[in-house]
């Protein structure tokens, strides 16, 4: 089971001290039942990966530029740079970035660049509320998968994160049956090797009791609640209760 913390644009060097509790907790993971990945802002990737060196907790980034080559792109960071400071994963296609204008084509280039840099990709897909109301969820998911992974031959380093846009930061999670249907549908799109599929959107230490029994889910991508070490640990503990 994956537990991925997406810190979004929160956190500074001091925030890293709060992870001591999670580091301690991660040592109870003797049988490798779970995998913890922290995706902090880019500024914290290096200090965090240093701090986590002797632990099993891994570090990821939240986005990357689409070009594998270095270049004149002010303010941007590419996949090679992220890899060189300790990132092992990168989130690509998050709806907060799609809302800023990232389209499937750009996401596809980013994914290919990340794979070239030997990063594992956490590829976010999900429908908006309007699309859900029009019962277009499966169509949207299929299109995002098809376009995002166009000419990506080896999907073994791809993890899908199903994040319905309407559930992010709203406190609302999908009905168990809808979630089961969407995740099965996503998995059905892959013939050769079925990727891990995570759920993300308002996951917290209360609603995890409803989510953990949907056993088709391979883990969670957690935003707000991941900023509290206590809540994050609680989510992991309750998943296995
Ligand atoms: P919240 O858990 O804050 O709803 O965020 C989910 C998310 O966007 C994770 O990528």
PDB file of C-alpha atoms and ligand atoms in Angstrom:
ATOM      1  CA  UNK A   1       0.000   0.000   0.000  1.00  0.00           C
ATOM      2  CA  UNK A   2       1.265   3.440  -0.948  1.00  0.00           C
ATOM      3  CA  UNK A   3       0.830   6.477   1.254  1.00  0.00           C
ATOM      4  CA  UNK A   4       1.932   9.521  -0.691  1.00  0.00           C
ATOM      5  CA  UNK A   5       2.047  12.926   0.989  1.00  0.00           C
ATOM      6  CA  UNK A   6       1.517  15.836  -1.378  1.00  0.00           C
ATOM      7  CA  UNK A   7       2.485  18.939   0.570  1.00  0.00           C
ATOM      8  CA  UNK A   8       1.563  21.251  -2.302  1.00  0.00           C
ATOM      9  CA  UNK A   9       2.906  24.793  -1.683  1.00  0.00           C
ATOM     10  CA  UNK A  10       3.307  24.369   2.074  1.00  0.00           C
ATOM     11  CA  UNK A  11       6.373  23.946   4.212  1.00  0.00           C
ATOM     12  CA  UNK A  12       9.814  25.364   4.919  1.00  0.00           C
ATOM     13  CA  UNK A  13      12.971  23.971   6.497  1.00  0.00           C
ATOM     14  CA  UNK A  14      11.456  24.101   9.970  1.00  0.00           C
ATOM     15  CA  UNK A  15       8.509  21.971   8.879  1.00  0.00           C
ATOM     16  CA  UNK A  16      10.855  19.032   8.328  1.00  0.00           C
ATOM     17  CA  UNK A  17      11.275  18.654  12.104  1.00  0.00           C
ATOM     18  CA  UNK A  18       7.687  17.485  12.327  1.00  0.00           C
ATOM     19  CA  UNK A  19       8.626  14.372  10.360  1.00  0.00           C
ATOM     20  CA  UNK A  20      10.577  12.819  13.218  1.00  0.00           C
ATOM     21  CA  UNK A  21       7.358  11.126  14.358  1.00  0.00           C
ATOM     22  CA  UNK A  22       6.768   9.625  10.931  1.00  0.00           C
ATOM     23  CA  UNK A  23      10.390   8.434  10.725  1.00  0.00           C
ATOM     24  CA  UNK A  24       9.969   6.688  14.055  1.00  0.00           C
ATOM     25  CA  UNK A  25       6.673   5.175  12.972  1.00  0.00           C
ATOM     26  CA  UNK A  26       8.137   3.972   9.673  1.00  0.00           C
ATOM     27  CA  UNK A  27      10.484   1.709  11.613  1.00  0.00           C
ATOM     28  CA  UNK A  28       7.486  -0.392  12.671  1.00  0.00           C
ATOM     29  CA  UNK A  29       7.032  -1.351   9.028  1.00  0.00           C
ATOM     30  CA  UNK A  30       8.983  -4.576   9.398  1.00  0.00           C
ATOM     31  CA  UNK A  31       7.165  -6.599   6.749  1.00  0.00           C
ATOM     32  CA  UNK A  32       7.044  -3.774   4.183  1.00  0.00           C
ATOM     33  CA  UNK A  33       3.270  -3.593   4.383  1.00  0.00           C
ATOM     34  CA  UNK A  34       3.359   0.027   3.322  1.00  0.00           C
ATOM     35  CA  UNK A  35       5.453   2.477   1.403  1.00  0.00           C
ATOM     36  CA  UNK A  36       5.664   6.142   2.417  1.00  0.00           C
ATOM     37  CA  UNK A  37       6.557   8.806  -0.124  1.00  0.00           C
ATOM     38  CA  UNK A  38       6.829  12.516   0.697  1.00  0.00           C
ATOM     39  CA  UNK A  39       6.391  15.027  -2.106  1.00  0.00           C
ATOM     40  CA  UNK A  40       7.393  18.395  -0.627  1.00  0.00           C
ATOM     41  CA  UNK A  41       7.920  21.625  -2.583  1.00  0.00           C
ATOM     42  CA  UNK A  42      11.101  21.449  -4.738  1.00  0.00           C
ATOM     43  CA  UNK A  43      12.989  23.637  -2.247  1.00  0.00           C
ATOM     44  CA  UNK A  44      12.773  20.855   0.349  1.00  0.00           C
ATOM     45  CA  UNK A  45      13.629  17.821  -1.768  1.00  0.00           C
ATOM     46  CA  UNK A  46      17.360  17.919  -1.035  1.00  0.00           C
ATOM     47  CA  UNK A  47      17.184  18.552   2.721  1.00  0.00           C
ATOM     48  CA  UNK A  48      14.387  16.029   3.081  1.00  0.00           C
ATOM     49  CA  UNK A  49      16.137  13.282   1.161  1.00  0.00           C
ATOM     50  CA  UNK A  50      19.248  13.818   3.277  1.00  0.00           C
ATOM     51  CA  UNK A  51      17.192  13.546   6.421  1.00  0.00           C
ATOM     52  CA  UNK A  52      15.490  10.369   5.224  1.00  0.00           C
ATOM     53  CA  UNK A  53      18.679   8.692   4.031  1.00  0.00           C
ATOM     54  CA  UNK A  54      18.715   5.907   6.608  1.00  0.00           C
ATOM     55  CA  UNK A  55      14.964   5.332   6.484  1.00  0.00           C
ATOM     56  CA  UNK A  56      12.662   3.568   4.040  1.00  0.00           C
ATOM     57  CA  UNK A  57      10.696   6.746   3.386  1.00  0.00           C
ATOM     58  CA  UNK A  58      11.127   8.001  -0.171  1.00  0.00           C
ATOM     59  CA  UNK A  59      10.949  11.459  -1.690  1.00  0.00           C
ATOM     60  CA  UNK A  60       9.136  12.727  -4.762  1.00  0.00           C
ATOM     61  CA  UNK A  61       8.546  16.016  -6.538  1.00  0.00           C
ATOM     62  CA  UNK A  62       5.230  17.651  -7.379  1.00  0.00           C
ATOM     63  CA  UNK A  63       5.825  18.535 -11.017  1.00  0.00           C
ATOM     64  CA  UNK A  64       8.572  18.978 -13.608  1.00  0.00           C
ATOM     65  CA  UNK A  65       9.234  20.831 -16.837  1.00  0.00           C
ATOM     66  CA  UNK A  66       8.618  18.786 -19.969  1.00  0.00           C
ATOM     67  CA  UNK A  67      12.122  19.175 -21.380  1.00  0.00           C
ATOM     68  CA  UNK A  68      14.717  16.557 -20.522  1.00  0.00           C
ATOM     69  CA  UNK A  69      17.416  18.948 -21.701  1.00  0.00           C
ATOM     70  CA  UNK A  70      18.602  21.916 -19.688  1.00  0.00           C
ATOM     71  CA  UNK A  71      17.540  25.195 -21.270  1.00  0.00           C
ATOM     72  CA  UNK A  72      16.456  28.807 -21.042  1.00  0.00           C
ATOM     73  CA  UNK A  73      13.268  28.238 -19.023  1.00  0.00           C
ATOM     74  CA  UNK A  74      13.246  30.746 -16.194  1.00  0.00           C
ATOM     75  CA  UNK A  75      11.738  29.453 -12.987  1.00  0.00           C
ATOM     76  CA  UNK A  76      11.439  25.869 -14.204  1.00  0.00           C
ATOM     77  CA  UNK A  77      12.932  22.643 -12.902  1.00  0.00           C
ATOM     78  CA  UNK A  78      13.253  19.504 -15.013  1.00  0.00           C
ATOM     79  CA  UNK A  79      13.185  15.816 -14.197  1.00  0.00           C
ATOM     80  CA  UNK A  80      16.976  15.385 -14.294  1.00  0.00           C
ATOM     81  CA  UNK A  81      17.403  18.139 -11.736  1.00  0.00           C
ATOM     82  CA  UNK A  82      14.853  16.538  -9.440  1.00  0.00           C
ATOM     83  CA  UNK A  83      16.529  13.164  -9.766  1.00  0.00           C
ATOM     84  CA  UNK A  84      19.921  14.691  -8.966  1.00  0.00           C
ATOM     85  CA  UNK A  85      18.711  16.092  -5.619  1.00  0.00           C
ATOM     86  CA  UNK A  86      17.161  12.848  -4.410  1.00  0.00           C
ATOM     87  CA  UNK A  87      13.665  12.594  -5.879  1.00  0.00           C
ATOM     88  CA  UNK A  88      12.601   9.090  -6.876  1.00  0.00           C
ATOM     89  CA  UNK A  89       9.060   9.979  -7.920  1.00  0.00           C
ATOM     90  CA  UNK A  90       7.297  12.891  -9.549  1.00  0.00           C
ATOM     91  CA  UNK A  91       3.608  13.774  -9.530  1.00  0.00           C
ATOM     92  CA  UNK A  92       2.471  14.711 -13.041  1.00  0.00           C
ATOM     93  CA  UNK A  93      -0.905  15.950 -14.257  1.00  0.00           C
ATOM     94  CA  UNK A  94      -2.242  17.139 -10.920  1.00  0.00           C
ATOM     95  CA  UNK A  95      -5.576  18.884 -11.457  1.00  0.00           C
ATOM     96  CA  UNK A  96      -4.246  22.038  -9.783  1.00  0.00           C
ATOM     97  CA  UNK A  97      -1.738  22.243 -12.643  1.00  0.00           C
ATOM     98  CA  UNK A  98      -4.218  21.150 -15.291  1.00  0.00           C
ATOM     99  CA  UNK A  99      -6.333  24.101 -14.128  1.00  0.00           C
ATOM    100  CA  UNK A 100      -3.367  26.381 -14.837  1.00  0.00           C
ATOM    101  CA  UNK A 101      -3.356  25.218 -18.443  1.00  0.00           C
ATOM    102  CA  UNK A 102      -1.413  21.935 -18.500  1.00  0.00           C
ATOM    103  CA  UNK A 103      -3.022  19.814 -21.192  1.00  0.00           C
ATOM    104  CA  UNK A 104      -2.739  16.114 -22.000  1.00  0.00           C
ATOM    105  CA  UNK A 105      -0.081  16.751 -24.615  1.00  0.00           C
ATOM    106  CA  UNK A 106       2.201  18.602 -22.218  1.00  0.00           C
ATOM    107  CA  UNK A 107       1.546  16.000 -19.542  1.00  0.00           C
ATOM    108  CA  UNK A 108       2.577  13.291 -22.006  1.00  0.00           C
ATOM    109  CA  UNK A 109       5.899  15.072 -22.658  1.00  0.00           C
ATOM    110  CA  UNK A 110       6.493  15.475 -18.919  1.00  0.00           C
ATOM    111  CA  UNK A 111       5.835  11.792 -18.305  1.00  0.00           C
ATOM    112  CA  UNK A 112       8.286  10.788 -21.026  1.00  0.00           C
ATOM    113  CA  UNK A 113      10.935  13.122 -19.689  1.00  0.00           C
ATOM    114  CA  UNK A 114      10.463  11.779 -16.145  1.00  0.00           C
ATOM    115  CA  UNK A 115      10.785   8.193 -17.342  1.00  0.00           C
ATOM    116  CA  UNK A 116      13.960   9.103 -19.211  1.00  0.00           C
ATOM    117  CA  UNK A 117      15.342  10.486 -15.939  1.00  0.00           C
ATOM    118  CA  UNK A 118      14.414   7.205 -14.228  1.00  0.00           C
ATOM    119  CA  UNK A 119      11.838   8.778 -11.973  1.00  0.00           C
ATOM    120  CA  UNK A 120       8.660   6.898 -11.119  1.00  0.00           C
ATOM    121  CA  UNK A 121       5.605   8.825 -12.211  1.00  0.00           C
ATOM    122  CA  UNK A 122       2.505   9.409 -10.122  1.00  0.00           C
ATOM    123  CA  UNK A 123       0.134  10.259 -12.946  1.00  0.00           C
ATOM    124  CA  UNK A 124      -2.992  12.106 -11.779  1.00  0.00           C
ATOM    125  CA  UNK A 125      -6.290  11.787 -13.558  1.00  0.00           C
ATOM    126  CA  UNK A 126      -9.868  12.617 -12.606  1.00  0.00           C
ATOM    127  CA  UNK A 127     -13.109  14.186 -13.722  1.00  0.00           C
ATOM    128  CA  UNK A 128     -14.609  17.542 -12.766  1.00  0.00           C
ATOM    129  CA  UNK A 129     -17.989  17.839 -11.087  1.00  0.00           C
ATOM    130  CA  UNK A 130     -19.595  18.925 -14.360  1.00  0.00           C
ATOM    131  CA  UNK A 131     -18.204  15.868 -16.145  1.00  0.00           C
ATOM    132  CA  UNK A 132     -19.397  13.607 -13.352  1.00  0.00           C
ATOM    133  CA  UNK A 133     -22.915  15.079 -13.536  1.00  0.00           C
ATOM    134  CA  UNK A 134     -22.987  14.461 -17.257  1.00  0.00           C
ATOM    135  CA  UNK A 135     -21.910  10.866 -16.573  1.00  0.00           C
ATOM    136  CA  UNK A 136     -18.752  11.369 -18.568  1.00  0.00           C
ATOM    137  CA  UNK A 137     -16.334  10.093 -15.894  1.00  0.00           C
ATOM    138  CA  UNK A 138     -15.159   6.995 -17.770  1.00  0.00           C
ATOM    139  CA  UNK A 139     -14.798   8.884 -21.040  1.00  0.00           C
ATOM    140  CA  UNK A 140     -12.656  11.538 -19.333  1.00  0.00           C
ATOM    141  CA  UNK A 141     -10.487   8.955 -17.575  1.00  0.00           C
ATOM    142  CA  UNK A 142      -9.964   6.982 -20.785  1.00  0.00           C
ATOM    143  CA  UNK A 143      -8.969  10.112 -22.681  1.00  0.00           C
ATOM    144  CA  UNK A 144      -6.555  11.273 -19.972  1.00  0.00           C
ATOM    145  CA  UNK A 145      -4.917   7.833 -19.839  1.00  0.00           C
ATOM    146  CA  UNK A 146      -4.747   7.447 -23.614  1.00  0.00           C
ATOM    147  CA  UNK A 147      -3.313  10.915 -24.284  1.00  0.00           C
ATOM    148  CA  UNK A 148      -1.103  11.094 -21.209  1.00  0.00           C
ATOM    149  CA  UNK A 149       0.543   7.764 -21.929  1.00  0.00           C
ATOM    150  CA  UNK A 150       0.712   8.043 -25.712  1.00  0.00           C
ATOM    151  CA  UNK A 151       3.825   6.213 -26.984  1.00  0.00           C
ATOM    152  CA  UNK A 152       4.883   5.335 -23.441  1.00  0.00           C
ATOM    153  CA  UNK A 153       5.781   1.723 -24.094  1.00  0.00           C
ATOM    154  CA  UNK A 154       6.802   0.622 -20.660  1.00  0.00           C
ATOM    155  CA  UNK A 155       4.292   1.517 -17.966  1.00  0.00           C
ATOM    156  CA  UNK A 156       6.063  -0.355 -15.177  1.00  0.00           C
ATOM    157  CA  UNK A 157       7.173   2.927 -13.604  1.00  0.00           C
ATOM    158  CA  UNK A 158       3.738   4.519 -13.760  1.00  0.00           C
ATOM    159  CA  UNK A 159       1.441   4.748 -10.764  1.00  0.00           C
ATOM    160  CA  UNK A 160      -1.992   6.200 -11.426  1.00  0.00           C
ATOM    161  CA  UNK A 161      -3.616   8.519  -8.894  1.00  0.00           C
ATOM    162  CA  UNK A 162      -7.358   8.807  -9.372  1.00  0.00           C
ATOM    163  CA  UNK A 163      -8.262  12.217  -7.989  1.00  0.00           C
ATOM    164  CA  UNK A 164     -11.767  13.435  -8.838  1.00  0.00           C
ATOM    165  CA  UNK A 165     -11.374  17.228  -9.073  1.00  0.00           C
ATOM    166  CA  UNK A 166     -14.520  17.784  -7.004  1.00  0.00           C
ATOM    167  CA  UNK A 167     -13.143  15.780  -4.091  1.00  0.00           C
ATOM    168  CA  UNK A 168      -9.839  17.668  -3.748  1.00  0.00           C
ATOM    169  CA  UNK A 169      -9.839  19.915  -0.703  1.00  0.00           C
ATOM    170  CA  UNK A 170     -13.621  19.750  -0.346  1.00  0.00           C
ATOM    171  CA  UNK A 171     -14.015  17.118   2.367  1.00  0.00           C
ATOM    172  CA  UNK A 172     -16.187  15.105  -0.015  1.00  0.00           C
ATOM    173  CA  UNK A 173     -15.170  11.603  -1.081  1.00  0.00           C
ATOM    174  CA  UNK A 174     -16.819   9.463  -3.768  1.00  0.00           C
ATOM    175  CA  UNK A 175     -19.358   6.795  -2.859  1.00  0.00           C
ATOM    176  CA  UNK A 176     -17.644   3.427  -2.364  1.00  0.00           C
ATOM    177  CA  UNK A 177     -19.382   1.947  -5.383  1.00  0.00           C
ATOM    178  CA  UNK A 178     -18.421   4.826  -7.677  1.00  0.00           C
ATOM    179  CA  UNK A 179     -14.827   4.583  -6.529  1.00  0.00           C
ATOM    180  CA  UNK A 180     -14.794   0.852  -7.112  1.00  0.00           C
ATOM    181  CA  UNK A 181     -16.190   1.348 -10.617  1.00  0.00           C
ATOM    182  CA  UNK A 182     -13.753   4.116 -11.562  1.00  0.00           C
ATOM    183  CA  UNK A 183     -10.702   2.292 -10.282  1.00  0.00           C
ATOM    184  CA  UNK A 184     -11.724  -0.988 -11.950  1.00  0.00           C
ATOM    185  CA  UNK A 185     -12.308   0.943 -15.147  1.00  0.00           C
ATOM    186  CA  UNK A 186      -8.837   2.529 -14.919  1.00  0.00           C
ATOM    187  CA  UNK A 187      -7.232  -0.874 -14.341  1.00  0.00           C
ATOM    188  CA  UNK A 188      -9.169  -2.364 -17.259  1.00  0.00           C
ATOM    189  CA  UNK A 189      -7.483   0.105 -19.613  1.00  0.00           C
ATOM    190  CA  UNK A 190      -4.150  -1.656 -19.152  1.00  0.00           C
ATOM    191  CA  UNK A 191      -3.823  -4.970 -20.855  1.00  0.00           C
ATOM    192  CA  UNK A 192      -0.277  -5.994 -20.130  1.00  0.00           C
ATOM    193  CA  UNK A 193       0.718  -4.844 -16.671  1.00  0.00           C
ATOM    194  CA  UNK A 194      -1.920  -3.334 -14.419  1.00  0.00           C
ATOM    195  CA  UNK A 195      -0.467  -0.309 -12.643  1.00  0.00           C
ATOM    196  CA  UNK A 196      -0.987   0.514  -9.005  1.00  0.00           C
ATOM    197  CA  UNK A 197      -3.935   2.879  -8.674  1.00  0.00           C
ATOM    198  CA  UNK A 198      -4.113   5.274  -5.738  1.00  0.00           C
ATOM    199  CA  UNK A 199      -7.068   7.329  -4.633  1.00  0.00           C
ATOM    200  CA  UNK A 200      -6.663  11.010  -3.748  1.00  0.00           C
ATOM    201  CA  UNK A 201      -9.119  13.681  -2.630  1.00  0.00           C
ATOM    202  CA  UNK A 202      -9.931  14.694   0.947  1.00  0.00           C
ATOM    203  CA  UNK A 203      -8.468  11.519   2.468  1.00  0.00           C
ATOM    204  CA  UNK A 204      -8.216  11.987   6.235  1.00  0.00           C
ATOM    205  CA  UNK A 205      -7.950  10.012   9.452  1.00  0.00           C
ATOM    206  CA  UNK A 206     -11.764   9.856   9.760  1.00  0.00           C
ATOM    207  CA  UNK A 207     -12.939   8.819   6.307  1.00  0.00           C
ATOM    208  CA  UNK A 208     -10.093   6.325   5.903  1.00  0.00           C
ATOM    209  CA  UNK A 209     -12.366   3.803   7.660  1.00  0.00           C
ATOM    210  CA  UNK A 210     -14.712   3.916   4.648  1.00  0.00           C
ATOM    211  CA  UNK A 211     -11.922   3.884   2.078  1.00  0.00           C
ATOM    212  CA  UNK A 212      -9.702   1.148   3.418  1.00  0.00           C
ATOM    213  CA  UNK A 213     -12.195  -1.636   2.692  1.00  0.00           C
ATOM    214  CA  UNK A 214     -12.225  -0.936  -1.025  1.00  0.00           C
ATOM    215  CA  UNK A 215      -9.480  -3.435  -1.650  1.00  0.00           C
ATOM    216  CA  UNK A 216      -8.932  -2.566  -5.283  1.00  0.00           C
ATOM    217  CA  UNK A 217      -7.227   0.662  -4.086  1.00  0.00           C
ATOM    218  CA  UNK A 218      -3.433   0.341  -3.878  1.00  0.00           C
ATOM    219  CA  UNK A 219      -2.881   3.403  -1.702  1.00  0.00           C
ATOM    220  CA  UNK A 220      -3.655   7.051  -1.153  1.00  0.00           C
ATOM    221  CA  UNK A 221      -2.390  10.424  -2.331  1.00  0.00           C
ATOM    222  CA  UNK A 222      -2.961  12.716   0.607  1.00  0.00           C
ATOM    223  CA  UNK A 223      -2.942  16.504   0.523  1.00  0.00           C
ATOM    224  CA  UNK A 224      -4.070  18.549   3.532  1.00  0.00           C
ATOM    225  CA  UNK A 225      -4.012  15.702   6.074  1.00  0.00           C
ATOM    226  CA  UNK A 226      -0.412  14.837   5.186  1.00  0.00           C
ATOM    227  CA  UNK A 227       0.797  18.094   6.696  1.00  0.00           C
ATOM    228  CA  UNK A 228       0.013  16.714  10.131  1.00  0.00           C
ATOM    229  CA  UNK A 229       2.333  13.842  11.027  1.00  0.00           C
ATOM    230  CA  UNK A 230      -0.207  12.618  13.556  1.00  0.00           C
ATOM    231  CA  UNK A 231      -3.035  12.479  11.009  1.00  0.00           C
ATOM    232  CA  UNK A 232      -0.784  10.899   8.402  1.00  0.00           C
ATOM    233  CA  UNK A 233       0.327   8.146  10.800  1.00  0.00           C
ATOM    234  CA  UNK A 234      -3.288   7.647  11.889  1.00  0.00           C
ATOM    235  CA  UNK A 235      -4.349   7.132   8.278  1.00  0.00           C
ATOM    236  CA  UNK A 236      -1.703   4.429   7.807  1.00  0.00           C
ATOM    237  CA  UNK A 237      -2.487   2.711  11.113  1.00  0.00           C
ATOM    238  CA  UNK A 238      -6.237   2.684  10.477  1.00  0.00           C
ATOM    239  CA  UNK A 239      -5.780   1.293   6.964  1.00  0.00           C
ATOM    240  CA  UNK A 240      -4.389  -1.884   8.481  1.00  0.00           C
ATOM    241  CA  UNK A 241      -6.776  -2.099  11.430  1.00  0.00           C
TER     242      UNK A 241
HETATM  243  P1  LIG B   1      -6.572  16.986  -0.284  1.00  0.00           P
HETATM  244  O1  LIG B   1      -6.224  15.695   0.424  1.00  0.00           O
HETATM  245  O2  LIG B   1      -6.166  18.190   0.472  1.00  0.00           O
HETATM  246  O3  LIG B   1      -8.015  16.974  -0.719  1.00  0.00           O
HETATM  247  O4  LIG B   1      -5.698  17.006  -1.612  1.00  0.00           O
HETATM  248  C1  LIG B   1      -5.681  15.905  -2.433  1.00  0.00           C
HETATM  249  C2  LIG B   1      -4.650  16.093  -3.461  1.00  0.00           C
HETATM  250  O5  LIG B   1      -4.761  16.971  -4.311  1.00  0.00           O
HETATM  251  C3  LIG B   1      -3.468  15.235  -3.417  1.00  0.00           C
HETATM  252  O6  LIG B   1      -2.713  15.340  -4.573  1.00  0.00           O
END
